[in-house]
Tab-separated table of C-alpha atoms in Angstrom:
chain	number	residue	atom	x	y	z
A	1	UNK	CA	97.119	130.954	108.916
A	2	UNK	CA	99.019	131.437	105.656
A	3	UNK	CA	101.718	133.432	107.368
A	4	UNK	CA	102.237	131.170	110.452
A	5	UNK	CA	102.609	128.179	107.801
A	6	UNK	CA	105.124	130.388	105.962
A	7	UNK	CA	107.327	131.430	109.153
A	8	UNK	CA	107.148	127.645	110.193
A	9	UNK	CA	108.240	126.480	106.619
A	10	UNK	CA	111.200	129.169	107.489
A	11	UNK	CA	112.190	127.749	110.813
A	12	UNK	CA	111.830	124.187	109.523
A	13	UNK	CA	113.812	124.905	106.604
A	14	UNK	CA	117.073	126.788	108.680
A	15	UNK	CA	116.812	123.970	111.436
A	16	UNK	CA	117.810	121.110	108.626
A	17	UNK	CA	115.816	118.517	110.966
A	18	UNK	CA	113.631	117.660	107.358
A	19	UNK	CA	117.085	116.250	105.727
A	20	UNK	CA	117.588	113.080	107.270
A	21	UNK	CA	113.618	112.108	107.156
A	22	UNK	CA	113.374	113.342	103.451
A	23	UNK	CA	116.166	112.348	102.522
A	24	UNK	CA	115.679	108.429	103.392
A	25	UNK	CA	112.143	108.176	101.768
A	26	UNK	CA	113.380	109.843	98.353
A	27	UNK	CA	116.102	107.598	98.615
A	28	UNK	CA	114.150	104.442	99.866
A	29	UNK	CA	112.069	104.894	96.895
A	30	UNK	CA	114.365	104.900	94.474
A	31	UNK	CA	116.215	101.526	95.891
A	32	UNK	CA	112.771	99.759	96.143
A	33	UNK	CA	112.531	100.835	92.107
A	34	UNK	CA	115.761	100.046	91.589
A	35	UNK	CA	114.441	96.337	90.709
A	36	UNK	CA	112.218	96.035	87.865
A	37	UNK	CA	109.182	95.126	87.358
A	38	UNK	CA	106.941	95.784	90.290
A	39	UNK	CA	103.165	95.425	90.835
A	40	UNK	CA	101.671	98.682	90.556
A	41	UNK	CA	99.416	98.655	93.646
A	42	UNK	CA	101.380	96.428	95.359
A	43	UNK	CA	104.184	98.901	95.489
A	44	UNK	CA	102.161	102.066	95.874
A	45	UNK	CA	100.622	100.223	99.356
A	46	UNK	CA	104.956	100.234	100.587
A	47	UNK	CA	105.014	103.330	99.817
A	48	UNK	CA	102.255	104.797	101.570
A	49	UNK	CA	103.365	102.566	104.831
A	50	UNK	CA	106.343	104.347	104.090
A	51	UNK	CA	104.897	107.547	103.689
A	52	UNK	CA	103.083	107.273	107.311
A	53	UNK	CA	106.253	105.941	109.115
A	54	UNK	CA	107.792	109.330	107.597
A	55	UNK	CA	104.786	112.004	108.134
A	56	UNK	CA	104.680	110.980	112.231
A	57	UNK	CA	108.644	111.571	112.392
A	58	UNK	CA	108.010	115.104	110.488
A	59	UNK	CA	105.118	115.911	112.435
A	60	UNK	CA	107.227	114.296	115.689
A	61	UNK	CA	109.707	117.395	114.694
A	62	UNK	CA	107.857	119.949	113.667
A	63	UNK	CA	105.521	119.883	116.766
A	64	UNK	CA	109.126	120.767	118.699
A	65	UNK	CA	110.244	123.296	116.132
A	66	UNK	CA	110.861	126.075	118.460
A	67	UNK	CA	112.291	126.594	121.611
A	68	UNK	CA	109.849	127.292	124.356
A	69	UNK	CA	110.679	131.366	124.311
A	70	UNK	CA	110.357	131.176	120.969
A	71	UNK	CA	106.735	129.358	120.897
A	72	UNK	CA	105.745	132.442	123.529
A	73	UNK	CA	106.937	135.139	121.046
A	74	UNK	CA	104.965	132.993	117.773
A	75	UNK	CA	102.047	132.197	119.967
A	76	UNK	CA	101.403	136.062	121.049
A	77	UNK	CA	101.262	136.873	117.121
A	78	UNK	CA	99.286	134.038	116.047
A	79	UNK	CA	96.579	134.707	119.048
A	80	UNK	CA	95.727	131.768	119.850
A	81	UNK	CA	97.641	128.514	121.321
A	82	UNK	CA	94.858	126.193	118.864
A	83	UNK	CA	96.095	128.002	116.131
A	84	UNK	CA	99.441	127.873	116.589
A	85	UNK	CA	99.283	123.774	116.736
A	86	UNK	CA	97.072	123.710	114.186
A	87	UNK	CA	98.888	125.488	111.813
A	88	UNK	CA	101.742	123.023	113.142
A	89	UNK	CA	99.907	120.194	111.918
A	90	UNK	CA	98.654	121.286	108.532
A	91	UNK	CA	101.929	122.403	107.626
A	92	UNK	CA	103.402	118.621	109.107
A	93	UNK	CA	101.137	117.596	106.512
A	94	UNK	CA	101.227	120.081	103.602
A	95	UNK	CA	104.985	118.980	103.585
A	96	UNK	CA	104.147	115.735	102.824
A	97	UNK	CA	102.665	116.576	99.381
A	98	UNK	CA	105.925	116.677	97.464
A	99	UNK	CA	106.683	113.387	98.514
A	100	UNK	CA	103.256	111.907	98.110
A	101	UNK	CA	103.790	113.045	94.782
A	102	UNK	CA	107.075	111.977	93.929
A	103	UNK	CA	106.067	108.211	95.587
A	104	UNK	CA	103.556	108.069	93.199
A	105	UNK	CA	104.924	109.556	90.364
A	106	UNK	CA	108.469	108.400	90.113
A	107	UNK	CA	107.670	105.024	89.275
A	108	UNK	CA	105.275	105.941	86.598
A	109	UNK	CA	107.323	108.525	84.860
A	110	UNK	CA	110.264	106.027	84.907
A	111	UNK	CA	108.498	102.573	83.591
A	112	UNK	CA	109.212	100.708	87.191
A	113	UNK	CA	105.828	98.743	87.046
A	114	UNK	CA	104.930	95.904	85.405
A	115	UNK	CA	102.452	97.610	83.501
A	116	UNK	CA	101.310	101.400	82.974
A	117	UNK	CA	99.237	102.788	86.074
A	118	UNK	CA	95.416	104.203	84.748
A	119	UNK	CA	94.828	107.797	86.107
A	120	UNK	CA	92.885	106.361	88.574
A	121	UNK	CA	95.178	104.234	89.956
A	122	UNK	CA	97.308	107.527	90.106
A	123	UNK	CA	94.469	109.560	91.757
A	124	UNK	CA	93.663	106.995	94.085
A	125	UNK	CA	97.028	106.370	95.472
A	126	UNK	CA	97.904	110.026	95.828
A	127	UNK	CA	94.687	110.052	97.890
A	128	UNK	CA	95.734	107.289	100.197
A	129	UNK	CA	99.648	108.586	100.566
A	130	UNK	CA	98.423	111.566	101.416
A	131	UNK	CA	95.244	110.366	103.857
A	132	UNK	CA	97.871	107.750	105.322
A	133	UNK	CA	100.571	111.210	105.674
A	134	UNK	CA	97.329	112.945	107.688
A	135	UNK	CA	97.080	110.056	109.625
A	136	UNK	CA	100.858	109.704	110.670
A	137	UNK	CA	100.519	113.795	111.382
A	138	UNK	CA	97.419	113.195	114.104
A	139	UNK	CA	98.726	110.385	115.738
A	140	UNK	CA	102.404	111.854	116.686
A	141	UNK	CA	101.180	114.741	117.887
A	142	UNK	CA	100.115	113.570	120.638
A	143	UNK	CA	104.046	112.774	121.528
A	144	UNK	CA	105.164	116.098	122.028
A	145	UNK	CA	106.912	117.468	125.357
A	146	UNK	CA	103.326	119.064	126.266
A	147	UNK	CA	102.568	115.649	126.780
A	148	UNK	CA	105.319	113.530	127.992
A	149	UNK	CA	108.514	115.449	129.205
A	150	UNK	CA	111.261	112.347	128.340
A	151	UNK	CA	111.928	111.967	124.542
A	152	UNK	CA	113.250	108.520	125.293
A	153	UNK	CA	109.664	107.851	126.213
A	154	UNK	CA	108.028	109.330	123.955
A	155	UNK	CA	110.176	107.782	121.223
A	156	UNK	CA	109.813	104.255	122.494
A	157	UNK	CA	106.149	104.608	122.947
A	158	UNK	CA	105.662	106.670	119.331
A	159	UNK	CA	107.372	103.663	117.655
A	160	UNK	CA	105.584	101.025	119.479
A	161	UNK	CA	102.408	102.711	118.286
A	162	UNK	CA	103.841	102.325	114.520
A	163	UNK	CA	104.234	99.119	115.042
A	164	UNK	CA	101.015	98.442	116.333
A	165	UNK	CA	99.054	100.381	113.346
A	166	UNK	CA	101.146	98.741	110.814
A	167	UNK	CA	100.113	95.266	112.123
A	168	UNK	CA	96.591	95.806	112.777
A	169	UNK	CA	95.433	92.853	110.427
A	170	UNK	CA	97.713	90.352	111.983
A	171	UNK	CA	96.830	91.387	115.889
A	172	UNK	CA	93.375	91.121	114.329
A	173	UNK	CA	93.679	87.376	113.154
A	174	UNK	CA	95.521	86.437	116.782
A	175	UNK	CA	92.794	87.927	119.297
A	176	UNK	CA	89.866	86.313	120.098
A	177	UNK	CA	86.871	86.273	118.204
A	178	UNK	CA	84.580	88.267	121.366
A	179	UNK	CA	87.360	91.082	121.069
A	180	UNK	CA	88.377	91.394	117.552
A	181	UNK	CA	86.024	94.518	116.943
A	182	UNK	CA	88.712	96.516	119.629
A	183	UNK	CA	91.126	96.677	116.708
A	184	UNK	CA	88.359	99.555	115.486
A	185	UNK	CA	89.711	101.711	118.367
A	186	UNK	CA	93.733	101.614	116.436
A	187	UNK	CA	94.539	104.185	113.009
A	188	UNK	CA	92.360	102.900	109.977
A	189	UNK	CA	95.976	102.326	108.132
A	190	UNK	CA	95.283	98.722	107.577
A	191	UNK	CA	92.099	99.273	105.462
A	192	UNK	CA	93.979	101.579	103.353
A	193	UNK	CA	96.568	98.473	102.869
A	194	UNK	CA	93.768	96.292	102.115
A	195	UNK	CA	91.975	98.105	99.771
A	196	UNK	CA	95.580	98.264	97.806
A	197	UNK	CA	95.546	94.222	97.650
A	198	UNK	CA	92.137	93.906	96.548
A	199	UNK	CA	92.298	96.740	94.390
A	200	UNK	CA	90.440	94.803	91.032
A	201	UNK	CA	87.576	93.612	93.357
A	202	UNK	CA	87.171	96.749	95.353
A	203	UNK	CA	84.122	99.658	94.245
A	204	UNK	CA	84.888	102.758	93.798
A	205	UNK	CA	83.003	103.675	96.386
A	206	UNK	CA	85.073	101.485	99.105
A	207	UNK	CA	87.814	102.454	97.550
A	208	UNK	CA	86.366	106.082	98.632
A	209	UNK	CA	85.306	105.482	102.243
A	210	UNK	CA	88.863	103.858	103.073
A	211	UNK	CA	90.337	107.267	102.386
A	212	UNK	CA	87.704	109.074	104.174
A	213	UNK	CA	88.387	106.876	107.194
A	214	UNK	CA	91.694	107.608	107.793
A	215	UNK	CA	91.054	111.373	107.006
A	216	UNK	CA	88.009	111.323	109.767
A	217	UNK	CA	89.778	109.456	112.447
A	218	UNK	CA	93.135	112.105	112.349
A	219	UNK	CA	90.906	114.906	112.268
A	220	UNK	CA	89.259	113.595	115.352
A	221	UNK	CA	92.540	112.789	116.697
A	222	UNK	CA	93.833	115.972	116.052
A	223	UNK	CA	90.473	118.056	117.030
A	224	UNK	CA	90.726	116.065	120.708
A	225	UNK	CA	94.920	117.299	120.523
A	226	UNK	CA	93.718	120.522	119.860
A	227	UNK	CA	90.909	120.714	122.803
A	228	UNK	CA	93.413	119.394	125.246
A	229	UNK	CA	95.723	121.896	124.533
A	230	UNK	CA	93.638	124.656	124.620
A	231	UNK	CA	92.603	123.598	127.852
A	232	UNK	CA	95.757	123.238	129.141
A	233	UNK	CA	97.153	126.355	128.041
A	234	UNK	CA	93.229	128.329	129.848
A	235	UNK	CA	94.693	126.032	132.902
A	236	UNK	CA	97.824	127.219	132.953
A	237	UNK	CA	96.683	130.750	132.843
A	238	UNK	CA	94.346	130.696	135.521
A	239	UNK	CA	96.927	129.051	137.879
């Protein structure tokens, strides 16, 4: 698994498709801090919607990295089709650190809050970039060519499904009271952006199970991706 990550790391790296994704969030982040002070949490919650908008457009990428003669030659080394995609998504993710890192960092190192950040504040907002990234990762996916041949589509549909996450809290409030326990079925992002506002009144072990939720529902996400592709691929083969 080690050496698949490493040969997609190559490809990703000579294909230049991380620049223009990369690039905006560094520089996003430093024209949000641009202004001084900021809330700490407050501003660690943008980032990490930031963060997930970015991870699903990585992921979005790096799920198309190679050409389809090239995915035969890479699939026939790594030996299985499951493998291959996963080792598509943990590297999706695994590039996300850095900038995780730097989101939650930057600010800190440079004096952009209104007040220092404790090391758990730091901890627990490098959890939730990162949990948020994983999240982003499982949910585009799902929005590869394997799935739905027009990019237009997928594209349009991908964003709409952005949207939708970001806003689960205010589709919440505007459906009716018999259905607003649906909103369970859509990404766990909003708790995450919750937990951020309420940070002083949360426990630590809420605090906890909001990262844990987003983790759990892309790794089911992704485990279902995974299945269906597998299957497709035995279904394939046998026709």
């Amino acid at each position: 698994m080690i050496s698949l990550i490493s040969f997609l790391h190559t490809c990703f790296m000579r294909s230049y498709r991380y620049g223009p994704p990369t690039f905006i969030y560094i520089l996003g982040i430093i024209f949000v801090y641009s202004v001084v002070p900021n809330p700490v949490m407050d501003s660690y919650a943008f980032s990490t919607i930031f963060l997930f908008i970015v991870s699903t457009a990585l992921c979005y990428m790096i799920i198309e990295i190679e050409t389809p003669n090239q995915e035969s030659i890479t699939l026939l080394h790594s030996g299985s089709i499951v493998k291959l995609y996963l080792g598509k998504l943990l590297y999706s993710w695994i590039f996300t650190f850095p900038l995780a890192l730097y989101a939650v960092l930057y600010p800190a190192v440079l004096h952009r809050f209104d007040r220092s950040p404790s090391l758990e504040e730091l901890s627990v907002a490098f959890l939730y970039h990162i949990a948020s990234s994983w999240l982003g990762v499982a949910l585009a996916c799902w929005f590869g060519s394997k799935f739905i041949r027009s990019r237009v589509i997928s594209f349009i549909v991908l964003s709409v499904l952005i949207v939708t996450t970001i806003s689960v809290q205010a589709i919440q409030n505007s459906l009716p009271d018999g259905v607003k326990k649906a909103v369970l079925l859509l990404p766990p992002l909003h708790t995450t952006i919750e937990t951020y506002m309420n940070y002083e009144t949360a426990t630590l072990f809420t605090k906890l199970v909001v990262a844990g939720s987003s983790f759990l529902y892309g790794a089911l996400v992704a485990a279902l991706f995974l299945v269906i592709i597998h299957r497709r691929k035995l279904d394939s083969s046998h026709g």
